[in-house]
Amino acid sequence: QGFFNMGINQIHEDRFGNIWFCSRDGVDKFDGKYITHYSTKEGLVNGLVFCMLEDKKGNFWFGTEKGLSKFDGKRFTNYLVDQGLNEGAIYYLLEDHSGKLWIGTNTGGVCTFDGVSFTHFDVANSLSHPMVLGMIEDKNNDIWFCTGKGVNRYDGKYFTWYTTEQGLSNNIAKNVVEDLAGNIWVGTI
């Protein structure tokens, strides 16, 4: 058992040099010698893990098909829809400059988590599309979202949408990156 026979959704190297593999069967941590497997048996909220993030405090966050798991190195804390999390599988996680966690889903838009409560952003109040495939924070602390209908920029107050009408080659945005000069580059499908 382990990452050698599972589809890998994301790979992450942590601050200690361990390599983490998010898969259809949980998460595997490789320390250079041994593999440690984490699944629902160890406390993960769901076995289908799409993404992960290591926060500034050293916690590991896992976005799954059915919720969000936080791992402090010893135990898991899970967050579900009934606790305020958005609906949908979690496809992307981002920690911003203030330590706030941004959670992008496949059908429920995005929400933030400040450690206490969730704030929702969806099509009804901000986003151009409910599917969020990627996010970055730029040097101005604006958050950029790759969605199923273009790229969206949030300046902390307002959302701006960029689609094929503004020059994207396709409206399904998959990747976004900021270069050293501050230019935003968008990859579409």
PDB file of C-alpha atoms in Angstrom:
ATOM      1  CA  GLN A   1       0.000   0.000   0.000  1.00  0.00           C
ATOM      2  CA  GLY A   2       1.129   3.540  -0.525  1.00  0.00           C
ATOM      3  CA  PHE A   3       1.687   6.160  -3.126  1.00  0.00           C
ATOM      4  CA  PHE A   4       3.327   3.901  -5.668  1.00  0.00           C
ATOM      5  CA  ASN A   5       0.024   2.463  -6.893  1.00  0.00           C
ATOM      6  CA  MET A   6      -2.354   5.400  -6.414  1.00  0.00           C
ATOM      7  CA  GLY A   7      -3.223   8.354  -8.640  1.00  0.00           C
ATOM      8  CA  ILE A   8      -1.379  11.374  -7.262  1.00  0.00           C
ATOM      9  CA  ASN A   9      -3.260  14.693  -7.133  1.00  0.00           C
ATOM     10  CA  GLN A  10      -0.565  16.842  -5.504  1.00  0.00           C
ATOM     11  CA  ILE A  11       3.004  16.534  -4.222  1.00  0.00           C
ATOM     12  CA  HIS A  12       4.402  18.814  -1.510  1.00  0.00           C
ATOM     13  CA  GLU A  13       7.785  19.089   0.190  1.00  0.00           C
ATOM     14  CA  ASP A  14       7.434  20.329   3.775  1.00  0.00           C
ATOM     15  CA  ARG A  15       9.844  22.518   5.732  1.00  0.00           C
ATOM     16  CA  PHE A  16      11.657  19.411   7.037  1.00  0.00           C
ATOM     17  CA  GLY A  17      12.222  17.866   3.605  1.00  0.00           C
ATOM     18  CA  ASN A  18       9.473  15.246   3.868  1.00  0.00           C
ATOM     19  CA  ILE A  19       7.594  14.604   0.629  1.00  0.00           C
ATOM     20  CA  TRP A  20       3.791  14.395   0.876  1.00  0.00           C
ATOM     21  CA  PHE A  21       1.582  12.724  -1.751  1.00  0.00           C
ATOM     22  CA  CYS A  22      -2.155  13.453  -1.938  1.00  0.00           C
ATOM     23  CA  SER A  23      -4.029  10.620  -3.633  1.00  0.00           C
ATOM     24  CA  ARG A  24      -7.304   8.774  -4.090  1.00  0.00           C
ATOM     25  CA  ASP A  25      -6.408   6.737  -1.021  1.00  0.00           C
ATOM     26  CA  GLY A  26      -5.420   9.399   1.513  1.00  0.00           C
ATOM     27  CA  VAL A  27      -2.019  10.974   2.066  1.00  0.00           C
ATOM     28  CA  ASP A  28       1.454   9.458   2.180  1.00  0.00           C
ATOM     29  CA  LYS A  29       4.470  11.097   3.817  1.00  0.00           C
ATOM     30  CA  PHE A  30       7.928   9.967   2.689  1.00  0.00           C
ATOM     31  CA  ASP A  31      10.752  10.974   5.050  1.00  0.00           C
ATOM     32  CA  GLY A  32      13.507   9.731   2.750  1.00  0.00           C
ATOM     33  CA  LYS A  33      13.414   6.256   4.213  1.00  0.00           C
ATOM     34  CA  TYR A  34       9.906   5.341   5.363  1.00  0.00           C
ATOM     35  CA  ILE A  35       6.366   5.938   4.122  1.00  0.00           C
ATOM     36  CA  THR A  36       3.670   6.888   6.625  1.00  0.00           C
ATOM     37  CA  HIS A  37       0.123   6.508   5.330  1.00  0.00           C
ATOM     38  CA  TYR A  38      -2.765   8.665   6.581  1.00  0.00           C
ATOM     39  CA  SER A  39      -6.356   7.772   5.770  1.00  0.00           C
ATOM     40  CA  THR A  40      -9.774   7.986   7.381  1.00  0.00           C
ATOM     41  CA  LYS A  41      -8.523   5.398   9.905  1.00  0.00           C
ATOM     42  CA  GLU A  42      -6.014   7.955  11.202  1.00  0.00           C
ATOM     43  CA  GLY A  43      -8.595  10.754  11.143  1.00  0.00           C
ATOM     44  CA  LEU A  44      -8.670  12.263   7.643  1.00  0.00           C
ATOM     45  CA  VAL A  45     -12.195  13.428   6.833  1.00  0.00           C
ATOM     46  CA  ASN A  46     -12.197  11.600   3.475  1.00  0.00           C
ATOM     47  CA  GLY A  47      -9.797   9.411   1.519  1.00  0.00           C
ATOM     48  CA  LEU A  48      -9.936  11.268  -1.816  1.00  0.00           C
ATOM     49  CA  VAL A  49      -7.427  14.085  -1.234  1.00  0.00           C
ATOM     50  CA  PHE A  50      -7.076  16.685  -4.001  1.00  0.00           C
ATOM     51  CA  CYS A  51      -4.740  19.225  -2.425  1.00  0.00           C
ATOM     52  CA  MET A  52      -2.740  20.205   0.635  1.00  0.00           C
ATOM     53  CA  LEU A  53      -1.115  23.222   2.201  1.00  0.00           C
ATOM     54  CA  GLU A  54       1.457  23.648   4.960  1.00  0.00           C
ATOM     55  CA  ASP A  55       0.598  26.830   6.845  1.00  0.00           C
ATOM     56  CA  LYS A  56       2.955  29.313   8.504  1.00  0.00           C
ATOM     57  CA  LYS A  57       2.405  27.627  11.889  1.00  0.00           C
ATOM     58  CA  GLY A  58       3.434  24.202  10.548  1.00  0.00           C
ATOM     59  CA  ASN A  59      -0.063  22.694  10.320  1.00  0.00           C
ATOM     60  CA  PHE A  60      -0.998  20.646   7.277  1.00  0.00           C
ATOM     61  CA  TRP A  61      -4.367  21.238   5.597  1.00  0.00           C
ATOM     62  CA  PHE A  62      -5.904  18.672   3.260  1.00  0.00           C
ATOM     63  CA  GLY A  63      -8.702  19.407   0.797  1.00  0.00           C
ATOM     64  CA  THR A  64     -10.805  16.343   0.125  1.00  0.00           C
ATOM     65  CA  GLU A  65     -13.908  15.279  -1.737  1.00  0.00           C
ATOM     66  CA  LYS A  66     -16.042  15.665   1.410  1.00  0.00           C
ATOM     67  CA  GLY A  67     -14.381  18.293   3.610  1.00  0.00           C
ATOM     68  CA  LEU A  68     -11.259  19.870   5.044  1.00  0.00           C
ATOM     69  CA  SER A  69      -8.770  18.260   7.439  1.00  0.00           C
ATOM     70  CA  LYS A  70      -6.138  20.023   9.545  1.00  0.00           C
ATOM     71  CA  PHE A  71      -3.239  17.909  10.814  1.00  0.00           C
ATOM     72  CA  ASP A  72      -1.046  19.336  13.579  1.00  0.00           C
ATOM     73  CA  GLY A  73       1.457  16.470  13.372  1.00  0.00           C
ATOM     74  CA  LYS A  74      -0.378  14.376  15.966  1.00  0.00           C
ATOM     75  CA  ARG A  75      -4.097  14.523  15.275  1.00  0.00           C
ATOM     76  CA  PHE A  76      -6.652  15.593  12.685  1.00  0.00           C
ATOM     77  CA  THR A  77      -9.354  18.232  13.078  1.00  0.00           C
ATOM     78  CA  ASN A  78     -12.059  18.039  10.433  1.00  0.00           C
ATOM     79  CA  TYR A  79     -14.357  20.688   8.998  1.00  0.00           C
ATOM     80  CA  LEU A  80     -17.557  19.921   7.115  1.00  0.00           C
ATOM     81  CA  VAL A  81     -20.441  21.787   5.491  1.00  0.00           C
ATOM     82  CA  ASP A  82     -22.480  21.762   8.728  1.00  0.00           C
ATOM     83  CA  GLN A  83     -19.630  23.725  10.380  1.00  0.00           C
ATOM     84  CA  GLY A  84     -19.724  26.402   7.684  1.00  0.00           C
ATOM     85  CA  LEU A  85     -17.519  24.989   4.930  1.00  0.00           C
ATOM     86  CA  ASN A  86     -18.711  25.521   1.330  1.00  0.00           C
ATOM     87  CA  GLU A  87     -20.321  22.652  -0.574  1.00  0.00           C
ATOM     88  CA  GLY A  88     -18.203  20.692  -3.029  1.00  0.00           C
ATOM     89  CA  ALA A  89     -14.874  18.935  -3.275  1.00  0.00           C
ATOM     90  CA  ILE A  90     -11.910  21.091  -2.272  1.00  0.00           C
ATOM     91  CA  TYR A  91      -9.594  21.589  -5.240  1.00  0.00           C
ATOM     92  CA  TYR A  92      -7.242  24.306  -3.989  1.00  0.00           C
ATOM     93  CA  LEU A  93      -5.924  25.822  -0.748  1.00  0.00           C
ATOM     94  CA  LEU A  94      -4.092  29.107  -0.208  1.00  0.00           C
ATOM     95  CA  GLU A  95      -2.843  30.889   2.908  1.00  0.00           C
ATOM     96  CA  ASP A  96      -2.738  34.663   2.491  1.00  0.00           C
ATOM     97  CA  HIS A  97      -0.354  37.187   4.058  1.00  0.00           C
ATOM     98  CA  SER A  98      -2.555  37.514   7.162  1.00  0.00           C
ATOM     99  CA  GLY A  99      -2.733  33.752   7.767  1.00  0.00           C
ATOM    100  CA  LYS A 100      -6.301  33.412   6.478  1.00  0.00           C
ATOM    101  CA  LEU A 101      -7.008  30.149   4.659  1.00  0.00           C
ATOM    102  CA  TRP A 102      -8.725  30.353   1.247  1.00  0.00           C
ATOM    103  CA  ILE A 103     -10.582  27.188   0.202  1.00  0.00           C
ATOM    104  CA  GLY A 104     -11.508  26.689  -3.470  1.00  0.00           C
ATOM    105  CA  THR A 105     -14.130  24.094  -4.372  1.00  0.00           C
ATOM    106  CA  ASN A 106     -15.374  22.415  -7.533  1.00  0.00           C
ATOM    107  CA  THR A 107     -19.033  23.518  -7.164  1.00  0.00           C
ATOM    108  CA  GLY A 108     -19.362  25.874  -4.176  1.00  0.00           C
ATOM    109  CA  GLY A 109     -17.042  28.745  -5.017  1.00  0.00           C
ATOM    110  CA  VAL A 110     -14.519  29.756  -2.404  1.00  0.00           C
ATOM    111  CA  CYS A 111     -14.582  30.440   1.310  1.00  0.00           C
ATOM    112  CA  THR A 112     -12.102  31.747   3.826  1.00  0.00           C
ATOM    113  CA  PHE A 113     -11.356  30.391   7.275  1.00  0.00           C
ATOM    114  CA  ASP A 114      -9.778  32.573   9.945  1.00  0.00           C
ATOM    115  CA  GLY A 115      -9.462  29.774  12.498  1.00  0.00           C
ATOM    116  CA  VAL A 116     -12.910  30.476  13.938  1.00  0.00           C
ATOM    117  CA  SER A 117     -15.454  31.009  11.176  1.00  0.00           C
ATOM    118  CA  PHE A 118     -15.976  30.655   7.434  1.00  0.00           C
ATOM    119  CA  THR A 119     -16.819  33.473   4.996  1.00  0.00           C
ATOM    120  CA  HIS A 120     -18.375  32.510   1.661  1.00  0.00           C
ATOM    121  CA  PHE A 121     -17.794  33.880  -1.830  1.00  0.00           C
ATOM    122  CA  ASP A 122     -19.853  32.379  -4.618  1.00  0.00           C
ATOM    123  CA  VAL A 123     -21.609  33.249  -7.860  1.00  0.00           C
ATOM    124  CA  ALA A 124     -24.444  35.011  -6.018  1.00  0.00           C
ATOM    125  CA  ASN A 125     -22.136  37.589  -4.436  1.00  0.00           C
ATOM    126  CA  SER A 126     -18.833  37.727  -6.273  1.00  0.00           C
ATOM    127  CA  LEU A 127     -17.320  34.933  -8.376  1.00  0.00           C
ATOM    128  CA  SER A 128     -17.934  34.464 -12.108  1.00  0.00           C
ATOM    129  CA  HIS A 129     -18.221  30.665 -11.696  1.00  0.00           C
ATOM    130  CA  PRO A 130     -18.548  28.203  -8.764  1.00  0.00           C
ATOM    131  CA  MET A 131     -15.569  26.014  -9.823  1.00  0.00           C
ATOM    132  CA  VAL A 132     -12.233  27.254  -8.457  1.00  0.00           C
ATOM    133  CA  LEU A 133      -9.180  25.433  -9.840  1.00  0.00           C
ATOM    134  CA  GLY A 134      -6.351  27.624  -8.565  1.00  0.00           C
ATOM    135  CA  MET A 135      -5.490  30.732  -6.539  1.00  0.00           C
ATOM    136  CA  ILE A 136      -2.589  33.060  -5.822  1.00  0.00           C
ATOM    137  CA  GLU A 137      -2.014  36.154  -3.748  1.00  0.00           C
ATOM    138  CA  ASP A 138      -0.145  38.849  -5.663  1.00  0.00           C
ATOM    139  CA  LYS A 139       2.353  41.416  -4.331  1.00  0.00           C
ATOM    140  CA  ASN A 140      -0.534  43.862  -3.702  1.00  0.00           C
ATOM    141  CA  ASN A 141      -2.297  41.226  -1.555  1.00  0.00           C
ATOM    142  CA  ASP A 142      -5.024  40.789  -4.182  1.00  0.00           C
ATOM    143  CA  ILE A 143      -6.315  37.228  -4.513  1.00  0.00           C
ATOM    144  CA  TRP A 144      -6.648  35.765  -8.018  1.00  0.00           C
ATOM    145  CA  PHE A 145      -8.991  32.822  -8.691  1.00  0.00           C
ATOM    146  CA  CYS A 146      -8.930  30.450 -11.658  1.00  0.00           C
ATOM    147  CA  THR A 147     -12.556  29.565 -12.375  1.00  0.00           C
ATOM    148  CA  GLY A 148     -14.684  27.795 -14.931  1.00  0.00           C
ATOM    149  CA  LYS A 149     -15.515  31.220 -16.393  1.00  0.00           C
ATOM    150  CA  GLY A 150     -12.271  33.147 -16.490  1.00  0.00           C
ATOM    151  CA  VAL A 151      -9.996  34.532 -13.838  1.00  0.00           C
ATOM    152  CA  ASN A 152     -11.274  36.701 -10.973  1.00  0.00           C
ATOM    153  CA  ARG A 153      -9.310  39.241  -8.922  1.00  0.00           C
ATOM    154  CA  TYR A 154     -10.381  40.187  -5.391  1.00  0.00           C
ATOM    155  CA  ASP A 155      -8.833  43.359  -3.971  1.00  0.00           C
ATOM    156  CA  GLY A 156     -10.270  42.877  -0.485  1.00  0.00           C
ATOM    157  CA  LYS A 157     -13.454  44.735  -1.363  1.00  0.00           C
ATOM    158  CA  TYR A 158     -14.437  44.124  -4.994  1.00  0.00           C
ATOM    159  CA  PHE A 159     -14.210  41.339  -7.562  1.00  0.00           C
ATOM    160  CA  THR A 160     -13.077  41.935 -11.150  1.00  0.00           C
ATOM    161  CA  TRP A 161     -13.693  39.277 -13.796  1.00  0.00           C
ATOM    162  CA  TYR A 162     -11.430  38.579 -16.773  1.00  0.00           C
ATOM    163  CA  THR A 163     -12.789  36.308 -19.520  1.00  0.00           C
ATOM    164  CA  THR A 164     -12.415  35.806 -23.269  1.00  0.00           C
ATOM    165  CA  GLU A 165     -14.041  39.225 -23.625  1.00  0.00           C
ATOM    166  CA  GLN A 166     -10.918  40.720 -21.973  1.00  0.00           C
ATOM    167  CA  GLY A 167      -8.497  38.587 -23.992  1.00  0.00           C
ATOM    168  CA  LEU A 168      -8.235  35.134 -22.361  1.00  0.00           C
ATOM    169  CA  SER A 169      -7.861  32.352 -24.934  1.00  0.00           C
ATOM    170  CA  ASN A 170     -10.461  30.233 -23.101  1.00  0.00           C
ATOM    171  CA  ASN A 171     -12.741  30.825 -20.128  1.00  0.00           C
ATOM    172  CA  ILE A 172     -11.638  27.759 -18.151  1.00  0.00           C
ATOM    173  CA  ALA A 173      -8.656  29.093 -16.203  1.00  0.00           C
ATOM    174  CA  LYS A 174      -6.413  26.396 -14.692  1.00  0.00           C
ATOM    175  CA  ASN A 175      -3.273  28.208 -13.496  1.00  0.00           C
ATOM    176  CA  VAL A 176      -2.296  31.722 -12.523  1.00  0.00           C
ATOM    177  CA  VAL A 177       1.137  33.039 -11.584  1.00  0.00           C
ATOM    178  CA  GLU A 178       2.714  36.417 -10.932  1.00  0.00           C
ATOM    179  CA  ASP A 179       6.170  37.044 -12.359  1.00  0.00           C
ATOM    180  CA  LEU A 180       8.916  39.158 -10.744  1.00  0.00           C
ATOM    181  CA  ALA A 181       7.770  42.255 -12.660  1.00  0.00           C
ATOM    182  CA  GLY A 182       4.230  41.901 -11.245  1.00  0.00           C
ATOM    183  CA  ASN A 183       2.655  40.632 -14.470  1.00  0.00           C
ATOM    184  CA  ILE A 184      -0.139  38.084 -14.048  1.00  0.00           C
ATOM    185  CA  TRP A 185       0.005  35.033 -16.316  1.00  0.00           C
ATOM    186  CA  VAL A 186      -3.047  32.796 -16.779  1.00  0.00           C
ATOM    187  CA  GLY A 187      -3.089  29.260 -18.152  1.00  0.00           C
ATOM    188  CA  THR A 188      -6.372  28.096 -19.665  1.00  0.00           C
ATOM    189  CA  ILE A 189      -7.691  24.733 -20.792  1.00  0.00           C
TER     190      ILE A 189
END
